[in-house]
N, CA and C atoms as an extended XYZ file, in Angstrom:
453
Properties=species:S:1:pos:R:3:atomname:S:1:resname:S:1:resid:I:1 pbc="F F F"
N         9.972       11.784      -21.502 N   UNK     1
C         9.349       10.479      -21.574 CA  UNK     1
C         8.383       10.242      -20.421 C   UNK     1
N         8.722       10.767      -19.236 N   UNK     2
C         7.812       10.556      -18.118 CA  UNK     2
C         6.466       11.213      -18.390 C   UNK     2
N         6.482       12.305      -19.168 N   UNK     3
C         5.217       12.957      -19.496 CA  UNK     3
C         4.328       12.001      -20.291 C   UNK     3
N         4.901       11.270      -21.234 N   UNK     4
C         4.151       10.305      -22.028 CA  UNK     4
C         3.560        9.226      -21.129 C   UNK     4
N         4.365        8.693      -20.209 N   UNK     5
C         3.857        7.636      -19.337 CA  UNK     5
C         2.805        8.169      -18.366 C   UNK     5
N         2.988        9.396      -17.890 N   UNK     6
C         1.993        9.979      -16.976 CA  UNK     6
C         0.660       10.220      -17.685 C   UNK     6
N         0.721       10.758      -18.892 N   UNK     7
C        -0.506       10.995      -19.669 CA  UNK     7
C        -1.187        9.668      -19.970 C   UNK     7
N        -0.398        8.686      -20.360 N   UNK     8
C        -0.946        7.367      -20.680 CA  UNK     8
C        -1.594        6.740      -19.447 C   UNK     8
N        -0.937        6.854      -18.299 N   UNK     9
C        -1.521        6.322      -17.059 CA  UNK     9
C        -2.869        6.964      -16.780 C   UNK     9
N        -2.933        8.281      -16.901 N   UNK    10
C        -4.175        9.002      -16.618 CA  UNK    10
C        -5.290        8.584      -17.579 C   UNK    10
N        -4.955        8.381      -18.846 N   UNK    11
C        -5.959        7.959      -19.828 CA  UNK    11
C        -6.363        6.505      -19.628 C   UNK    11
N        -5.393        5.665      -19.306 N   UNK    12
C        -5.633        4.222      -19.268 CA  UNK    12
C        -6.257        3.720      -17.969 C   UNK    12
N        -5.878        4.300      -16.839 N   UNK    13
C        -6.311        3.749      -15.545 CA  UNK    13
C        -7.830        3.540      -15.444 C   UNK    13
N        -8.664        4.528      -15.787 N   UNK    14
C       -10.113        4.299      -15.664 CA  UNK    14
C       -10.605        3.156      -16.557 C   UNK    14
N       -10.030        3.033      -17.746 N   UNK    15
C       -10.443        1.970      -18.673 CA  UNK    15
C        -9.989        0.604      -18.173 C   UNK    15
N        -8.768        0.541      -17.665 N   UNK    16
C        -8.239       -0.711      -17.124 CA  UNK    16
C        -9.095       -1.163      -15.946 C   UNK    16
N        -9.409       -0.232      -15.046 N   UNK    17
C       -10.217       -0.560      -13.873 CA  UNK    17
C       -11.646       -0.927      -14.248 C   UNK    17
N       -12.192       -0.309      -15.296 N   UNK    18
C       -13.542       -0.644      -15.773 CA  UNK    18
C       -13.613       -2.083      -16.271 C   UNK    18
N       -12.467       -2.632      -16.658 N   UNK    19
C       -12.405       -4.017      -17.123 CA  UNK    19
C       -12.001       -4.976      -16.002 C   UNK    19
N       -12.037       -4.499      -14.757 N   UNK    20
C       -11.759       -5.361      -13.611 CA  UNK    20
C       -10.288       -5.648      -13.377 C   UNK    20
N        -9.422       -4.840      -13.951 N   UNK    21
C        -7.975       -5.029      -13.805 CA  UNK    21
C        -7.366       -3.838      -13.079 C   UNK    21
N        -6.103       -3.962      -12.739 N   UNK    22
C        -5.350       -2.839      -12.191 CA  UNK    22
C        -4.193       -2.529      -13.131 C   UNK    22
N        -3.824       -1.268      -13.177 N   UNK    23
C        -2.701       -0.835      -14.004 CA  UNK    23
C        -1.429       -1.000      -13.191 C   UNK    23
N        -0.573       -1.934      -13.602 N   UNK    24
C         0.661       -2.212      -12.873 CA  UNK    24
C         1.743       -1.198      -13.227 C   UNK    24
N         1.927       -0.949      -14.548 N   UNK    25
C         2.998       -0.061      -14.970 CA  UNK    25
C         2.765        0.387      -16.406 C   UNK    25
N         3.408        1.486      -16.779 N   UNK    26
C         3.429        1.991      -18.152 CA  UNK    26
C         4.876        2.281      -18.489 C   UNK    26
N         5.314        1.821      -19.647 N   UNK    27
C         6.666        2.180      -20.075 CA  UNK    27
C         6.656        2.623      -21.525 C   UNK    27
N         7.536        3.562      -21.818 N   UNK    28
C         7.711        4.083      -23.168 CA  UNK    28
C         9.199        3.974      -23.455 C   UNK    28
N         9.562        3.007      -24.297 N   UNK    29
C        10.972        2.692      -24.506 CA  UNK    29
C        11.301        2.539      -25.985 C   UNK    29
N        12.564        2.775      -26.297 N   UNK    30
C        13.049        2.581      -27.658 CA  UNK    30
C        13.840        1.286      -27.693 C   UNK    30
N        13.441        0.384      -28.583 N   UNK    31
C        14.112       -0.894      -28.739 CA  UNK    31
C        14.355       -1.143      -30.216 C   UNK    31
N        15.586       -1.456      -30.568 N   UNK    32
C        15.962       -1.762      -31.955 CA  UNK    32
C        15.473       -0.691      -32.931 C   UNK    32
N        15.544        0.567      -32.507 N   UNK    33
C        15.196        1.682      -33.384 CA  UNK    33
C        13.719        2.027      -33.448 C   UNK    33
N        12.883        1.294      -32.721 N   UNK    34
C        11.437        1.559      -32.720 CA  UNK    34
C        10.976        1.885      -31.302 C   UNK    34
N         9.947        2.762      -31.216 N   UNK    35
C         9.378        3.131      -29.922 CA  UNK    35
C         8.217        2.208      -29.572 C   UNK    35
N         8.137        1.836      -28.294 N   UNK    36
C         7.075        0.974      -27.780 CA  UNK    36
C         6.435        1.639      -26.569 C   UNK    36
N         5.121        1.680      -26.564 N   UNK    37
C         4.350        2.132      -25.409 CA  UNK    37
C         3.654        0.898      -24.869 C   UNK    37
N         3.986        0.525      -23.632 N   UNK    38
C         3.461       -0.715      -23.062 CA  UNK    38
C         2.684       -0.453      -21.781 C   UNK    38
N         1.524       -1.077      -21.701 N   UNK    39
C         0.735       -1.102      -20.474 CA  UNK    39
C         0.880       -2.496      -19.889 C   UNK    39
N         1.182       -2.560      -18.610 N   UNK    40
C         1.216       -3.839      -17.906 CA  UNK    40
C         0.047       -3.837      -16.935 C   UNK    40
N        -0.780       -4.860      -17.038 N   UNK    41
C        -1.986       -4.928      -16.211 CA  UNK    41
C        -1.943       -6.166      -15.325 C   UNK    41
N        -2.766       -6.137      -14.286 N   UNK    42
C        -2.857       -7.255      -13.351 CA  UNK    42
C        -4.320       -7.474      -13.015 C   UNK    42
N        -4.640       -8.676      -12.555 N   UNK    43
C        -6.019       -9.003      -12.189 CA  UNK    43
C        -6.000      -10.203      -11.267 C   UNK    43
N        -6.827      -10.152      -10.254 N   UNK    44
C        -6.983      -11.285       -9.346 CA  UNK    44
C        -7.358      -12.502      -10.182 C   UNK    44
N        -6.614      -13.570      -10.027 N   UNK    45
C        -6.886      -14.779      -10.806 CA  UNK    45
C        -6.163      -14.817      -12.147 C   UNK    45
N        -5.510      -13.738      -12.515 N   UNK    46
C        -4.718      -13.715      -13.740 CA  UNK    46
C        -5.368      -12.941      -14.872 C   UNK    46
N        -4.539      -12.451      -15.761 N   UNK    47
C        -4.955      -11.663      -16.918 CA  UNK    47
C        -5.095      -12.592      -18.120 C   UNK    47
N        -6.183      -12.441      -18.859 N   UNK    48
C        -6.387      -13.256      -20.063 CA  UNK    48
C        -6.066      -12.446      -21.313 C   UNK    48
N        -5.932      -13.142      -22.410 N   UNK    49
C        -5.709      -12.470      -23.691 CA  UNK    49
C        -6.915      -11.579      -24.022 C   UNK    49
N        -8.104      -12.001      -23.602 N   UNK    50
C        -9.304      -11.185      -23.836 CA  UNK    50
C        -9.251       -9.869      -23.066 C   UNK    50
N        -8.705       -9.914      -21.834 N   UNK    51
C        -8.523       -8.681      -21.055 CA  UNK    51
C        -7.593       -7.730      -21.809 C   UNK    51
N        -6.470       -8.264      -22.260 N   UNK    52
C        -5.479       -7.437      -22.974 CA  UNK    52
C        -6.076       -6.849      -24.245 C   UNK    52
N        -6.807       -7.657      -24.983 N   UNK    53
C        -7.399       -7.201      -26.246 CA  UNK    53
C        -8.436       -6.104      -26.012 C   UNK    53
N        -9.330       -6.315      -25.047 N   UNK    54
C       -10.386       -5.332      -24.771 CA  UNK    54
C        -9.786       -3.997      -24.306 C   UNK    54
N        -8.814       -4.076      -23.418 N   UNK    55
C        -8.185       -2.858      -22.901 CA  UNK    55
C        -7.381       -2.177      -24.003 C   UNK    55
N        -6.702       -2.950      -24.811 N   UNK    56
C        -5.919       -2.393      -25.911 CA  UNK    56
C        -6.799       -1.582      -26.854 C   UNK    56
N        -7.944       -2.131      -27.210 N   UNK    57
C        -8.843       -1.435      -28.145 CA  UNK    57
C        -9.292       -0.086      -27.596 C   UNK    57
N        -9.781       -0.080      -26.374 N   UNK    58
C       -10.354        1.147      -25.814 CA  UNK    58
C        -9.269        2.183      -25.493 C   UNK    58
N        -8.132        1.738      -24.969 N   UNK    59
C        -7.063        2.687      -24.634 CA  UNK    59
C        -6.405        3.214      -25.911 C   UNK    59
N        -6.291        2.384      -26.913 N   UNK    60
C        -5.736        2.828      -28.195 CA  UNK    60
C        -6.568        3.977      -28.764 C   UNK    60
N        -7.889        3.840      -28.688 N   UNK    61
C        -8.777        4.912      -29.162 CA  UNK    61
C        -8.561        6.194      -28.349 C   UNK    61
N        -8.423        6.057      -27.030 N   UNK    62
C        -8.191        7.227      -26.160 CA  UNK    62
C        -6.861        7.902      -26.514 C   UNK    62
N        -5.841        7.086      -26.782 N   UNK    63
C        -4.537        7.634      -27.155 CA  UNK    63
C        -4.605        8.347      -28.498 C   UNK    63
N        -5.374        7.793      -29.429 N   UNK    64
C        -5.536        8.443      -30.734 CA  UNK    64
C        -6.192        9.814      -30.577 C   UNK    64
N        -7.183        9.902      -29.687 N   UNK    65
C        -7.879       11.168      -29.440 CA  UNK    65
C        -6.943       12.196      -28.790 C   UNK    65
N        -6.213       11.766      -27.767 N   UNK    66
C        -5.352       12.684      -27.017 CA  UNK    66
C        -4.052       12.989      -27.769 C   UNK    66
N        -3.590       12.041      -28.550 N   UNK    67
C        -2.375       12.174      -29.368 CA  UNK    67
C        -1.178       12.733      -28.574 C   UNK    67
N        -0.772       12.039      -27.467 N   UNK    68
C         0.310       12.562      -26.629 CA  UNK    68
C         1.725       12.276      -27.153 C   UNK    68
N         1.818       11.503      -28.241 N   UNK    69
C         3.136       11.086      -28.721 CA  UNK    69
C         3.328       11.514      -30.167 C   UNK    69
N         4.416       12.245      -30.407 N   UNK    70
C         4.751       12.612      -31.777 CA  UNK    70
C         5.451       11.421      -32.420 C   UNK    70
N         5.151       11.163      -33.681 N   UNK    71
C         5.801       10.061      -34.376 CA  UNK    71
C         5.101        8.743      -34.141 C   UNK    71
N         5.658        7.714      -34.741 N   UNK    72
C         5.023        6.394      -34.659 CA  UNK    72
C         5.572        5.590      -33.480 C   UNK    72
N         4.754        4.666      -33.008 N   UNK    73
C         5.119        3.775      -31.917 CA  UNK    73
C         4.228        2.551      -31.978 C   UNK    73
N         4.649        1.500      -31.332 N   UNK    74
C         3.854        0.282      -31.215 CA  UNK    74
C         3.244        0.263      -29.820 C   UNK    74
N         1.932        0.039      -29.754 N   UNK    75
C         1.221        0.004      -28.478 CA  UNK    75
C         0.949       -1.449      -28.108 C   UNK    75
N         1.303       -1.818      -26.882 N   UNK    76
C         1.113       -3.185      -26.407 CA  UNK    76
C         0.477       -3.174      -25.020 C   UNK    76
N        -0.394       -4.163      -24.782 N   UNK    77
C        -0.979       -4.373      -23.465 CA  UNK    77
C        -0.702       -5.821      -23.086 C   UNK    77
N        -0.128       -6.017      -21.897 N   UNK    78
C         0.154       -7.384      -21.470 CA  UNK    78
C         0.053       -7.511      -19.958 C   UNK    78
N         0.071       -8.748      -19.514 N   UNK    79
C         0.079       -9.046      -18.088 CA  UNK    79
C         1.391       -8.569      -17.489 C   UNK    79
N         1.349       -8.189      -16.220 N   UNK    80
C         2.582       -7.817      -15.525 CA  UNK    80
C         3.506       -9.029      -15.400 C   UNK    80
N         2.947      -10.235      -15.440 N   UNK    81
C         3.733      -11.462      -15.435 CA  UNK    81
C         4.088      -11.955      -14.050 C   UNK    81
N         4.393      -13.239      -13.973 N   UNK    82
C         4.770      -13.854      -12.700 CA  UNK    82
C         6.091      -13.287      -12.196 C   UNK    82
N         6.975      -12.917      -13.131 N   UNK    83
C         8.280      -12.377      -12.756 CA  UNK    83
C         8.311      -10.855      -12.897 C   UNK    83
N         7.199      -10.234      -12.577 N   UNK    84
C         7.033       -8.784      -12.758 CA  UNK    84
C         8.115       -7.969      -12.065 C   UNK    84
N         8.458       -6.869      -12.699 N   UNK    85
C         9.422       -5.927      -12.117 CA  UNK    85
C         8.733       -5.119      -11.030 C   UNK    85
N         9.422       -4.933       -9.923 N   UNK    86
C         8.937       -4.084       -8.842 CA  UNK    86
C         9.629       -2.736       -9.003 C   UNK    86
N         8.836       -1.684       -9.223 N   UNK    87
C         9.402       -0.365       -9.486 CA  UNK    87
C         8.917        0.708       -8.519 C   UNK    87
N         7.679        0.608       -8.105 N   UNK    88
C         7.059        1.656       -7.290 CA  UNK    88
C         6.971        1.205       -5.834 C   UNK    88
N         6.940        2.157       -4.892 N   UNK    89
C         6.837        1.779       -3.477 CA  UNK    89
C         5.673        0.814       -3.205 C   UNK    89
N         4.533        1.036       -3.869 N   UNK    90
C         3.391        0.147       -3.634 CA  UNK    90
C         3.646       -1.269       -4.139 C   UNK    90
N         4.488       -1.418       -5.171 N   UNK    91
C         4.858       -2.755       -5.640 CA  UNK    91
C         5.647       -3.484       -4.551 C   UNK    91
N         6.618       -2.770       -3.983 N   UNK    92
C         7.456       -3.383       -2.956 CA  UNK    92
C         6.641       -3.730       -1.715 C   UNK    92
N         5.755       -2.836       -1.287 N   UNK    93
C         4.974       -3.129       -0.083 CA  UNK    93
C         4.023       -4.291       -0.306 C   UNK    93
N         3.501       -4.448       -1.526 N   UNK    94
C         2.587       -5.557       -1.821 CA  UNK    94
C         3.293       -6.913       -1.785 C   UNK    94
N         4.607       -6.913       -2.002 N   UNK    95
C         5.323       -8.184       -2.089 CA  UNK    95
C         6.388       -8.366       -1.011 C   UNK    95
N         6.254       -7.638        0.105 N   UNK    96
C         7.140       -7.880        1.244 CA  UNK    96
C         7.001       -9.337        1.653 C   UNK    96
N         8.120       -9.987        1.910 N   UNK    97
C         8.093      -11.397        2.291 CA  UNK    97
C         8.186      -12.347        1.108 C   UNK    97
N         8.184      -11.810       -0.102 N   UNK    98
C         8.283      -12.640       -1.306 CA  UNK    98
C         9.740      -12.761       -1.746 C   UNK    98
N        10.023      -13.848       -2.427 N   UNK    99
C        11.362      -14.048       -2.962 CA  UNK    99
C        11.527      -13.202       -4.218 C   UNK    99
N        12.669      -12.518       -4.334 N   UNK   100
C        12.927      -11.631       -5.460 CA  UNK   100
C        14.320      -11.881       -6.048 C   UNK   100
N        14.460      -11.511       -7.313 N   UNK   101
C        15.753      -11.498       -7.997 CA  UNK   101
C        16.188      -10.040       -8.085 C   UNK   101
N        17.400       -9.757       -7.688 N   UNK   102
C        17.921       -8.388       -7.739 CA  UNK   102
C        19.146       -8.369       -8.640 C   UNK   102
N        19.118       -7.467       -9.616 N   UNK   103
C        20.289       -7.251      -10.474 CA  UNK   103
C        20.952       -5.959      -10.012 C   UNK   103
N        22.262       -6.011       -9.912 N   UNK   104
C        23.044       -4.870       -9.449 CA  UNK   104
C        23.801       -4.243      -10.614 C   UNK   104
N        24.090       -2.960      -10.504 N   UNK   105
C        24.898       -2.285      -11.511 CA  UNK   105
C        26.346       -2.752      -11.452 C   UNK   105
N        26.847       -2.961      -10.231 N   UNK   106
C        28.224       -3.404      -10.025 CA  UNK   106
C        28.204       -4.647       -9.144 C   UNK   106
N        29.166       -5.510       -9.361 N   UNK   107
C        29.254       -6.737       -8.567 CA  UNK   107
C        29.538       -6.423       -7.097 C   UNK   107
N        28.872       -7.163       -6.230 N   UNK   108
C        29.122       -7.121       -4.783 CA  UNK   108
C        29.558       -8.512       -4.375 C   UNK   108
N        30.717       -8.612       -3.757 N   UNK   109
C        31.251       -9.918       -3.359 CA  UNK   109
C        31.262      -10.871       -4.555 C   UNK   109
N        31.587      -10.317       -5.730 N   UNK   110
C        31.707      -11.132       -6.938 CA  UNK   110
C        30.400      -11.473       -7.629 C   UNK   110
N        29.275      -10.913       -7.152 N   UNK   111
C        27.969      -11.245       -7.744 CA  UNK   111
C        27.253       -9.982       -8.214 C   UNK   111
N        26.634      -10.071       -9.396 N   UNK   112
C        25.807       -8.971       -9.904 CA  UNK   112
C        24.320       -9.299       -9.784 C   UNK   112
N        24.012      -10.542       -9.391 N   UNK   113
C        22.624      -10.957       -9.217 CA  UNK   113
C        22.470      -11.661       -7.879 C   UNK   113
N        21.399      -11.318       -7.176 N   UNK   114
C        21.119      -11.912       -5.875 CA  UNK   114
C        19.685      -12.428       -5.851 C   UNK   114
N        19.450      -13.456       -5.082 N   UNK   115
C        18.095      -13.939       -4.812 CA  UNK   115
C        17.921      -13.895       -3.306 C   UNK   115
N        16.827      -13.291       -2.864 N   UNK   116
C        16.563      -13.212       -1.440 CA  UNK   116
C        15.106      -12.892       -1.179 C   UNK   116
N        14.736      -12.847        0.067 N   UNK   117
C        13.371      -12.512        0.460 CA  UNK   117
C        13.313      -11.009        0.709 C   UNK   117
N        12.365      -10.352        0.081 N   UNK   118
C        12.194       -8.910        0.237 CA  UNK   118
C        11.755       -8.616        1.668 C   UNK   118
N        12.637       -7.962        2.408 N   UNK   119
C        12.369       -7.689        3.814 CA  UNK   119
C        12.031       -6.232        4.086 C   UNK   119
N        12.357       -5.354        3.122 N   UNK   120
C        12.058       -3.948        3.340 CA  UNK   120
C        12.362       -3.110        2.114 C   UNK   120
N        11.743       -1.930        2.095 N   UNK   121
C        11.960       -0.970        1.021 CA  UNK   121
C        11.738        0.414        1.604 C   UNK   121
N        12.771        1.263        1.488 N   UNK   122
C        12.635        2.618        2.000 CA  UNK   122
C        13.456        3.573        1.153 C   UNK   122
N        12.779        4.557        0.557 N   UNK   123
C        13.428        5.584       -0.266 CA  UNK   123
C        14.325        4.995       -1.352 C   UNK   123
N        13.888        3.869       -1.920 N   UNK   124
C        14.648        3.240       -2.991 CA  UNK   124
C        15.646        2.197       -2.534 C   UNK   124
N        15.960        2.178       -1.250 N   UNK   125
C        16.869        1.151       -0.728 CA  UNK   125
C        16.081       -0.140       -0.499 C   UNK   125
N        16.685       -1.259       -0.897 N   UNK   126
C        16.025       -2.562       -0.827 CA  UNK   126
C        16.730       -3.415        0.217 C   UNK   126
N        15.951       -3.970        1.149 N   UNK   127
C        16.511       -4.867        2.162 CA  UNK   127
C        16.064       -6.287        1.861 C   UNK   127
N        17.054       -7.176        1.805 N   UNK   128
C        16.804       -8.588        1.527 CA  UNK   128
C        17.239       -9.441        2.703 C   UNK   128
N        16.559      -10.564        2.884 N   UNK   129
C        17.024      -11.609        3.790 CA  UNK   129
C        17.681      -12.650        2.891 C   UNK   129
N        18.988      -12.809        3.055 N   UNK   130
C        19.747      -13.744        2.227 CA  UNK   130
C        20.536      -14.660        3.156 C   UNK   130
N        20.254      -15.939        3.076 N   UNK   131
C        20.993      -16.905        3.902 CA  UNK   131
C        20.945      -16.603        5.379 C   UNK   131
N        19.792      -16.150        5.861 N   UNK   132
C        19.636      -15.864        7.282 CA  UNK   132
C        20.189      -14.520        7.728 C   UNK   132
N        20.748      -13.758        6.793 N   UNK   133
C        21.289      -12.442        7.128 CA  UNK   133
C        20.513      -11.355        6.400 C   UNK   133
N        20.514      -10.158        6.959 N   UNK   134
C        19.850       -9.014        6.353 CA  UNK   134
C        20.871       -8.210        5.561 C   UNK   134
N        20.497       -7.841        4.348 N   UNK   135
C        21.379       -7.085        3.461 CA  UNK   135
C        20.584       -5.927        2.873 C   UNK   135
N        21.053       -4.698        3.108 N   UNK   136
C        20.395       -3.525        2.546 CA  UNK   136
C        21.218       -3.005        1.383 C   UNK   136
N        20.557       -2.873        0.239 N   UNK   137
C        21.189       -2.396       -0.987 CA  UNK   137
C        20.708       -0.983       -1.260 C   UNK   137
N        21.637       -0.080       -1.502 N   UNK   138
C        21.266        1.301       -1.784 CA  UNK   138
C        20.664        1.423       -3.179 C   UNK   138
N        19.760        2.369       -3.313 N   UNK   139
C        19.064        2.610       -4.580 CA  UNK   139
C        20.040        2.723       -5.750 C   UNK   139
N        21.145        3.431       -5.551 N   UNK   140
C        22.110        3.667       -6.627 CA  UNK   140
C        22.780        2.380       -7.114 C   UNK   140
N        22.730        1.309       -6.326 N   UNK   141
C        23.370        0.045       -6.682 CA  UNK   141
C        22.415       -0.947       -7.347 C   UNK   141
N        21.108       -0.701       -7.231 N   UNK   142
C        20.104       -1.659       -7.700 CA  UNK   142
C        19.629       -1.305       -9.106 C   UNK   142
N        19.885       -2.210      -10.045 N   UNK   143
C        19.454       -1.998      -11.430 CA  UNK   143
C        18.008       -2.441      -11.624 C   UNK   143
N        17.633       -3.568      -10.996 N   UNK   144
C        16.288       -4.101      -11.217 CA  UNK   144
C        15.924       -5.089      -10.109 C   UNK   144
N        14.645       -5.088       -9.744 N   UNK   145
C        14.109       -6.061       -8.792 CA  UNK   145
C        12.894       -6.700       -9.460 C   UNK   145
N        12.889       -8.043       -9.504 N   UNK   146
C        11.766       -8.795      -10.064 CA  UNK   146
C        11.360       -9.889       -9.101 C   UNK   146
N        10.086      -10.289       -9.160 N   UNK   147
C         9.657      -11.443       -8.374 CA  UNK   147
C        10.391      -12.672       -8.896 C   UNK   147
N        10.819      -13.516       -7.976 N   UNK   148
C        11.529      -14.733       -8.340 CA  UNK   148
C        10.511      -15.814       -8.711 C   UNK   148
N        10.776      -16.490       -9.797 N   UNK   149
C         9.917      -17.592      -10.243 CA  UNK   149
C        10.726      -18.873      -10.202 C   UNK   149
N        10.216      -19.861       -9.481 N   UNK   150
C        10.867      -21.160       -9.413 CA  UNK   150
C        10.202      -22.059      -10.436 C   UNK   150
N        11.041      -22.662      -11.275 N   UNK   151
C        10.499      -23.534      -12.341 CA  UNK   151
C        10.613      -24.979      -11.938 C   UNK   151
């Protein structure tokens, strides 16, 4: 699967950047029995539906030409979102000092979800400032990190 996402990134990045956006992430996942190839894009000032549509058209054509995926799949292009998942080292470094939601694989002190300020990231370990204290979570314990959105 990583080969599909790597090929897609290589094909999509120049097109995404030509439209004034950045490529946040690519995922290839199976949901409810169907495969989905998703591009998540970002742009200063926000991503519009027109950005998604234009990028979808051109990248879809590139994917048809390269044909990196056997079988059928649904291709989607969307904004990374306000509550975007942080997955790559550059994501974490860009949002140091931001409030994040962390989901854990196993409960710690009775909690599987934490909210804190992202204070550090090293080799997959995430350091949070929670209630005035520093807490470092090992990579193996962290299921997901997303930007926290206050409603």
